[in-house]
Amino acid sequence: MSSELLAPLDLAFWHLESADHPMHLGALAHFGPLPADGDPSTVLDLLASRAAAIPRLRMKVRDVLLPVGGAAWTADKRFDVRRHVRQIALPGSDFAAEAARLAGELMERPVERGLPPWEMYLLTGAPDGSFAVLVKLHHALADGMRAVAIGAGIFDEIAAARRPGRSRARTVPPRSWLPGPGRIMGAARDRIEDLGRAVEVGASVVGASVVRAGLLDGRAAPSALAAHSSGTRRVATAVLDLERVHQVRRTTGGTANDVLLAVVAGALRRWLDGRGEPLPGIDPRALVPVSRRRPGAPAGTGNSFSAYLLTLPVTEPDPATRLAAVRRAMDRNKADGPLRGAGAVAVLADQLPSLAHRFGAPLASGAARLLFDVLVTNVPLPRSALSLGGAPLRELFPMAPLARGQALAVAMSPYGGRVHVGLVADGKAVPDLDALAAALAEELELLEHLDGGR
């Protein structure tokens, strides 16, 4: 892996970043105490050695002459893992709250360019010997599923499987460097189909933006979710019981993700009411990412996702009706597929030339507000139990970046029978983020008492 061009979508995230809008994903993982024979002083060394053993984490971005405006991943010849892995001791009185507070401060800082774009922080100081790890990975490096595949290398179970001698080199059959007629025709056909799809998505994006602007004309937008960027970040977390989510699903139909999206919609309504704010004149629109990776296929490199647009029925007072509306809308999205409609902006970005990303990023970053109000994403984790240095993983809260002009991003990950929700918000626009986190659990409890939906 000496040099590799950034894919168009990866390049888009690289150029979308600004000082006030860092484009990195995050995860805050809480671990239990180490075993009796464990040594806390070795955890930092363990993190460093395992991170250094992940080839992707040794790669940095450099500009290239061709294609014009492009960039490439290249191995950092001066790579020093200690520039990326650090330890911070926190006051132990309320370790979880202090970890979330610090995570907000660290999430607002862009990763250093010129180095491999990632950071890890070991957070210590809990009275019971437990600890946390905060991971930051630039979005150009990975989407949510790829970030999980990369970050999983720090866990005992994954690191053990990667020890030398545990894997076999795959035999690659010899192949001519001259493509045959079939390959040429197939590549041309795929390219024409991709361009046609991008034109269709582009038209949908323009149409959806125009319609959105028309709907907002003279009506109150969900102002609590919009923000003139302050450059600050606040993080809050919530834990939902996965079995209770499935109980609602079994009662009302649909999927567990439909239930979680309805929980978010109801929590936003509850949160706005607690603020004493009037409900918006138009329901907020969520961007719901969906992976384009095939189940069981290798994670690959970079980003490979699309997204759906979903109107969150915040103005609907009845929880059963809210859930039914979410279920119907997601069914329509799935019927159309992840490569159609205005939500598939990632598909459009994947077809633009490098130069367009370099010079069009400022315009594109401001346009996100016209399409959606909040990002809501579900990031799957390994189902097996994980640990670090023998300390069990208790909780893992994913965190998503904020688009320009937006105040909130919601990321969810199921693990160990629970759904861990990471909320990232503009620190000045949403000082009461903890209230929204609490509203999520309250809304799930409300949905549990439904009589089968409507």
mmCIF file with all atom_site columns, N, CA, C and O in Angstrom, residues 403-429:
data_model
loop_
_atom_site.group_PDB
_atom_site.id
_atom_site.type_symbol
_atom_site.label_atom_id
_atom_site.label_alt_id
_atom_site.label_comp_id
_atom_site.label_asym_id
_atom_site.label_entity_id
_atom_site.label_seq_id
_atom_site.pdbx_PDB_ins_code
_atom_site.Cartn_x
_atom_site.Cartn_y
_atom_site.Cartn_z
_atom_site.occupancy
_atom_site.B_iso_or_equiv
_atom_site.pdbx_formal_charge
_atom_site.auth_seq_id
_atom_site.auth_comp_id
_atom_site.auth_asym_id
_atom_site.auth_atom_id
_atom_site.pdbx_PDB_model_num
ATOM 1   N N  . ALA A 1 403 ? -22.696 18.756 9.671  1.00 0.00 ? 403 ALA A N  1
ATOM 2   C CA . ALA A 1 403 ? -22.638 19.511 8.428  1.00 0.00 ? 403 ALA A CA 1
ATOM 3   C C  . ALA A 1 403 ? -22.773 20.997 8.733  1.00 0.00 ? 403 ALA A C  1
ATOM 4   O O  . ALA A 1 403 ? -23.290 21.386 9.790  1.00 0.00 ? 403 ALA A O  1
ATOM 5   N N  . ARG A 1 404 ? -22.331 21.829 7.822  1.00 0.00 ? 404 ARG A N  1
ATOM 6   C CA . ARG A 1 404 ? -22.408 23.275 8.016  1.00 0.00 ? 404 ARG A CA 1
ATOM 7   C C  . ARG A 1 404 ? -23.867 23.709 8.172  1.00 0.00 ? 404 ARG A C  1
ATOM 8   O O  . ARG A 1 404 ? -24.747 23.284 7.435  1.00 0.00 ? 404 ARG A O  1
ATOM 9   N N  . GLY A 1 405 ? -24.113 24.551 9.161  1.00 0.00 ? 405 GLY A N  1
ATOM 10  C CA . GLY A 1 405 ? -25.455 25.067 9.378  1.00 0.00 ? 405 GLY A CA 1
ATOM 11  C C  . GLY A 1 405 ? -26.363 24.142 10.148 1.00 0.00 ? 405 GLY A C  1
ATOM 12  O O  . GLY A 1 405 ? -27.554 24.423 10.297 1.00 0.00 ? 405 GLY A O  1
ATOM 13  N N  . GLN A 1 406 ? -25.824 23.029 10.651 1.00 0.00 ? 406 GLN A N  1
ATOM 14  C CA . GLN A 1 406 ? -26.646 22.092 11.401 1.00 0.00 ? 406 GLN A CA 1
ATOM 15  C C  . GLN A 1 406 ? -26.108 21.935 12.818 1.00 0.00 ? 406 GLN A C  1
ATOM 16  O O  . GLN A 1 406 ? -24.911 22.067 13.061 1.00 0.00 ? 406 GLN A O  1
ATOM 17  N N  . ALA A 1 407 ? -27.027 21.642 13.716 1.00 0.00 ? 407 ALA A N  1
ATOM 18  C CA . ALA A 1 407 ? -26.674 21.678 15.126 1.00 0.00 ? 407 ALA A CA 1
ATOM 19  C C  . ALA A 1 407 ? -26.609 20.320 15.784 1.00 0.00 ? 407 ALA A C  1
ATOM 20  O O  . ALA A 1 407 ? -26.177 20.220 16.933 1.00 0.00 ? 407 ALA A O  1
ATOM 21  N N  . LEU A 1 408 ? -27.043 19.246 15.096 1.00 0.00 ? 408 LEU A N  1
ATOM 22  C CA . LEU A 1 408 ? -27.167 17.958 15.783 1.00 0.00 ? 408 LEU A CA 1
ATOM 23  C C  . LEU A 1 408 ? -26.906 16.805 14.833 1.00 0.00 ? 408 LEU A C  1
ATOM 24  O O  . LEU A 1 408 ? -27.347 16.815 13.679 1.00 0.00 ? 408 LEU A O  1
ATOM 25  N N  . ALA A 1 409 ? -26.190 15.803 15.316 1.00 0.00 ? 409 ALA A N  1
ATOM 26  C CA . ALA A 1 409 ? -26.022 14.526 14.618 1.00 0.00 ? 409 ALA A CA 1
ATOM 27  C C  . ALA A 1 409 ? -26.241 13.415 15.629 1.00 0.00 ? 409 ALA A C  1
ATOM 28  O O  . ALA A 1 409 ? -25.756 13.490 16.768 1.00 0.00 ? 409 ALA A O  1
ATOM 29  N N  . VAL A 1 410 ? -26.971 12.377 15.221 1.00 0.00 ? 410 VAL A N  1
ATOM 30  C CA . VAL A 1 410 ? -27.316 11.258 16.099 1.00 0.00 ? 410 VAL A CA 1
ATOM 31  C C  . VAL A 1 410 ? -26.736 9.987  15.492 1.00 0.00 ? 410 VAL A C  1
ATOM 32  O O  . VAL A 1 410 ? -27.001 9.668  14.331 1.00 0.00 ? 410 VAL A O  1
ATOM 33  N N  . ALA A 1 411 ? -25.946 9.261  16.279 1.00 0.00 ? 411 ALA A N  1
ATOM 34  C CA . ALA A 1 411 ? -25.378 7.994  15.824 1.00 0.00 ? 411 ALA A CA 1
ATOM 35  C C  . ALA A 1 411 ? -25.714 6.919  16.842 1.00 0.00 ? 411 ALA A C  1
ATOM 36  O O  . ALA A 1 411 ? -25.673 7.163  18.058 1.00 0.00 ? 411 ALA A O  1
ATOM 37  N N  . MET A 1 412 ? -26.048 5.715  16.353 1.00 0.00 ? 412 MET A N  1
ATOM 38  C CA . MET A 1 412 ? -26.474 4.627  17.236 1.00 0.00 ? 412 MET A CA 1
ATOM 39  C C  . MET A 1 412 ? -25.728 3.349  16.883 1.00 0.00 ? 412 MET A C  1
ATOM 40  O O  . MET A 1 412 ? -25.467 3.079  15.712 1.00 0.00 ? 412 MET A O  1
ATOM 41  N N  . SER A 1 413 ? -25.393 2.556  17.911 1.00 0.00 ? 413 SER A N  1
ATOM 42  C CA . SER A 1 413 ? -24.742 1.268  17.700 1.00 0.00 ? 413 SER A CA 1
ATOM 43  C C  . SER A 1 413 ? -25.274 0.256  18.706 1.00 0.00 ? 413 SER A C  1
ATOM 44  O O  . SER A 1 413 ? -25.214 0.491  19.915 1.00 0.00 ? 413 SER A O  1
ATOM 45  N N  . PRO A 1 414 ? -25.794 -0.883 18.235 1.00 0.00 ? 414 PRO A N  1
ATOM 46  C CA . PRO A 1 414 ? -26.195 -1.945 19.160 1.00 0.00 ? 414 PRO A CA 1
ATOM 47  C C  . PRO A 1 414 ? -24.979 -2.771 19.571 1.00 0.00 ? 414 PRO A C  1
ATOM 48  O O  . PRO A 1 414 ? -24.130 -3.109 18.750 1.00 0.00 ? 414 PRO A O  1
ATOM 49  N N  . TYR A 1 415 ? -24.891 -3.071 20.849 1.00 0.00 ? 415 TYR A N  1
ATOM 50  C CA . TYR A 1 415 ? -23.807 -3.921 21.360 1.00 0.00 ? 415 TYR A CA 1
ATOM 51  C C  . TYR A 1 415 ? -24.204 -4.438 22.730 1.00 0.00 ? 415 TYR A C  1
ATOM 52  O O  . TYR A 1 415 ? -24.687 -3.682 23.580 1.00 0.00 ? 415 TYR A O  1
ATOM 53  N N  . GLY A 1 416 ? -23.991 -5.721 22.939 1.00 0.00 ? 416 GLY A N  1
ATOM 54  C CA . GLY A 1 416 ? -24.231 -6.316 24.254 1.00 0.00 ? 416 GLY A CA 1
ATOM 55  C C  . GLY A 1 416 ? -25.647 -6.191 24.744 1.00 0.00 ? 416 GLY A C  1
ATOM 56  O O  . GLY A 1 416 ? -25.882 -6.023 25.955 1.00 0.00 ? 416 GLY A O  1
ATOM 57  N N  . GLY A 1 417 ? -26.628 -6.269 23.833 1.00 0.00 ? 417 GLY A N  1
ATOM 58  C CA . GLY A 1 417 ? -28.021 -6.207 24.248 1.00 0.00 ? 417 GLY A CA 1
ATOM 59  C C  . GLY A 1 417 ? -28.538 -4.809 24.494 1.00 0.00 ? 417 GLY A C  1
ATOM 60  O O  . GLY A 1 417 ? -29.664 -4.641 24.985 1.00 0.00 ? 417 GLY A O  1
ATOM 61  N N  . ARG A 1 418 ? -27.759 -3.801 24.133 1.00 0.00 ? 418 ARG A N  1
ATOM 62  C CA . ARG A 1 418 ? -28.191 -2.419 24.320 1.00 0.00 ? 418 ARG A CA 1
ATOM 63  C C  . ARG A 1 418 ? -27.864 -1.601 23.078 1.00 0.00 ? 418 ARG A C  1
ATOM 64  O O  . ARG A 1 418 ? -26.991 -1.960 22.294 1.00 0.00 ? 418 ARG A O  1
ATOM 65  N N  . VAL A 1 419 ? -28.571 -0.508 22.903 1.00 0.00 ? 419 VAL A N  1
ATOM 66  C CA . VAL A 1 419 ? -28.290 0.428  21.822 1.00 0.00 ? 419 VAL A CA 1
ATOM 67  C C  . VAL A 1 419 ? -27.612 1.647  22.426 1.00 0.00 ? 419 VAL A C  1
ATOM 68  O O  . VAL A 1 419 ? -28.193 2.326  23.291 1.00 0.00 ? 419 VAL A O  1
ATOM 69  N N  . HIS A 1 420 ? -26.387 1.910  22.000 1.00 0.00 ? 420 HIS A N  1
ATOM 70  C CA . HIS A 1 420 ? -25.629 3.046  22.516 1.00 0.00 ? 420 HIS A CA 1
ATOM 71  C C  . HIS A 1 420 ? -25.769 4.219  21.544 1.00 0.00 ? 420 HIS A C  1
ATOM 72  O O  . HIS A 1 420 ? -25.469 4.081  20.361 1.00 0.00 ? 420 HIS A O  1
ATOM 73  N N  . VAL A 1 421 ? -26.251 5.326  22.058 1.00 0.00 ? 421 VAL A N  1
ATOM 74  C CA . VAL A 1 421 ? -26.539 6.496  21.235 1.00 0.00 ? 421 VAL A CA 1
ATOM 75  C C  . VAL A 1 421 ? -25.544 7.594  21.567 1.00 0.00 ? 421 VAL A C  1
ATOM 76  O O  . VAL A 1 421 ? -25.401 7.992  22.733 1.00 0.00 ? 421 VAL A O  1
ATOM 77  N N  . GLY A 1 422 ? -24.859 8.075  20.534 1.00 0.00 ? 422 GLY A N  1
ATOM 78  C CA . GLY A 1 422 ? -23.935 9.197  20.691 1.00 0.00 ? 422 GLY A CA 1
ATOM 79  C C  . GLY A 1 422 ? -24.518 10.435 20.028 1.00 0.00 ? 422 GLY A C  1
ATOM 80  O O  . GLY A 1 422 ? -24.852 10.417 18.836 1.00 0.00 ? 422 GLY A O  1
ATOM 81  N N  . LEU A 1 423 ? -24.703 11.492 20.787 1.00 0.00 ? 423 LEU A N  1
ATOM 82  C CA . LEU A 1 423 ? -25.243 12.755 20.273 1.00 0.00 ? 423 LEU A CA 1
ATOM 83  C C  . LEU A 1 423 ? -24.113 13.778 20.199 1.00 0.00 ? 423 LEU A C  1
ATOM 84  O O  . LEU A 1 423 ? -23.396 13.983 21.182 1.00 0.00 ? 423 LEU A O  1
ATOM 85  N N  . VAL A 1 424 ? -23.945 14.389 19.039 1.00 0.00 ? 424 VAL A N  1
ATOM 86  C CA . VAL A 1 424 ? -22.958 15.448 18.856 1.00 0.00 ? 424 VAL A CA 1
ATOM 87  C C  . VAL A 1 424 ? -23.708 16.705 18.428 1.00 0.00 ? 424 VAL A C  1
ATOM 88  O O  . VAL A 1 424 ? -24.526 16.650 17.494 1.00 0.00 ? 424 VAL A O  1
ATOM 89  N N  . ALA A 1 425 ? -23.457 17.808 19.095 1.00 0.00 ? 425 ALA A N  1
ATOM 90  C CA . ALA A 1 425 ? -24.184 19.034 18.794 1.00 0.00 ? 425 ALA A CA 1
ATOM 91  C C  . ALA A 1 425 ? -23.246 20.232 18.825 1.00 0.00 ? 425 ALA A C  1
ATOM 92  O O  . ALA A 1 425 ? -22.163 20.190 19.425 1.00 0.00 ? 425 ALA A O  1
ATOM 93  N N  . ASP A 1 426 ? -23.680 21.292 18.171 1.00 0.00 ? 426 ASP A N  1
ATOM 94  C CA . ASP A 1 426 ? -22.987 22.567 18.303 1.00 0.00 ? 426 ASP A CA 1
ATOM 95  C C  . ASP A 1 426 ? -23.142 23.021 19.753 1.00 0.00 ? 426 ASP A C  1
ATOM 96  O O  . ASP A 1 426 ? -24.251 23.122 20.277 1.00 0.00 ? 426 ASP A O  1
ATOM 97  N N  . GLY A 1 427 ? -22.010 23.284 20.405 1.00 0.00 ? 427 GLY A N  1
ATOM 98  C CA . GLY A 1 427 ? -22.032 23.529 21.839 1.00 0.00 ? 427 GLY A CA 1
ATOM 99  C C  . GLY A 1 427 ? -22.831 24.745 22.254 1.00 0.00 ? 427 GLY A C  1
ATOM 100 O O  . GLY A 1 427 ? -23.431 24.752 23.334 1.00 0.00 ? 427 GLY A O  1
ATOM 101 N N  . LYS A 1 428 ? -22.870 25.776 21.420 1.00 0.00 ? 428 LYS A N  1
ATOM 102 C CA . LYS A 1 428 ? -23.604 26.989 21.773 1.00 0.00 ? 428 LYS A CA 1
ATOM 103 C C  . LYS A 1 428 ? -25.068 26.899 21.375 1.00 0.00 ? 428 LYS A C  1
ATOM 104 O O  . LYS A 1 428 ? -25.938 27.434 22.054 1.00 0.00 ? 428 LYS A O  1
ATOM 105 N N  . ALA A 1 429 ? -25.353 26.211 20.267 1.00 0.00 ? 429 ALA A N  1
ATOM 106 C CA . ALA A 1 429 ? -26.732 26.106 19.809 1.00 0.00 ? 429 ALA A CA 1
ATOM 107 C C  . ALA A 1 429 ? -27.548 25.144 20.669 1.00 0.00 ? 429 ALA A C  1
ATOM 108 O O  . ALA A 1 429 ? -28.754 25.325 20.840 1.00 0.00 ? 429 ALA A O  1
#
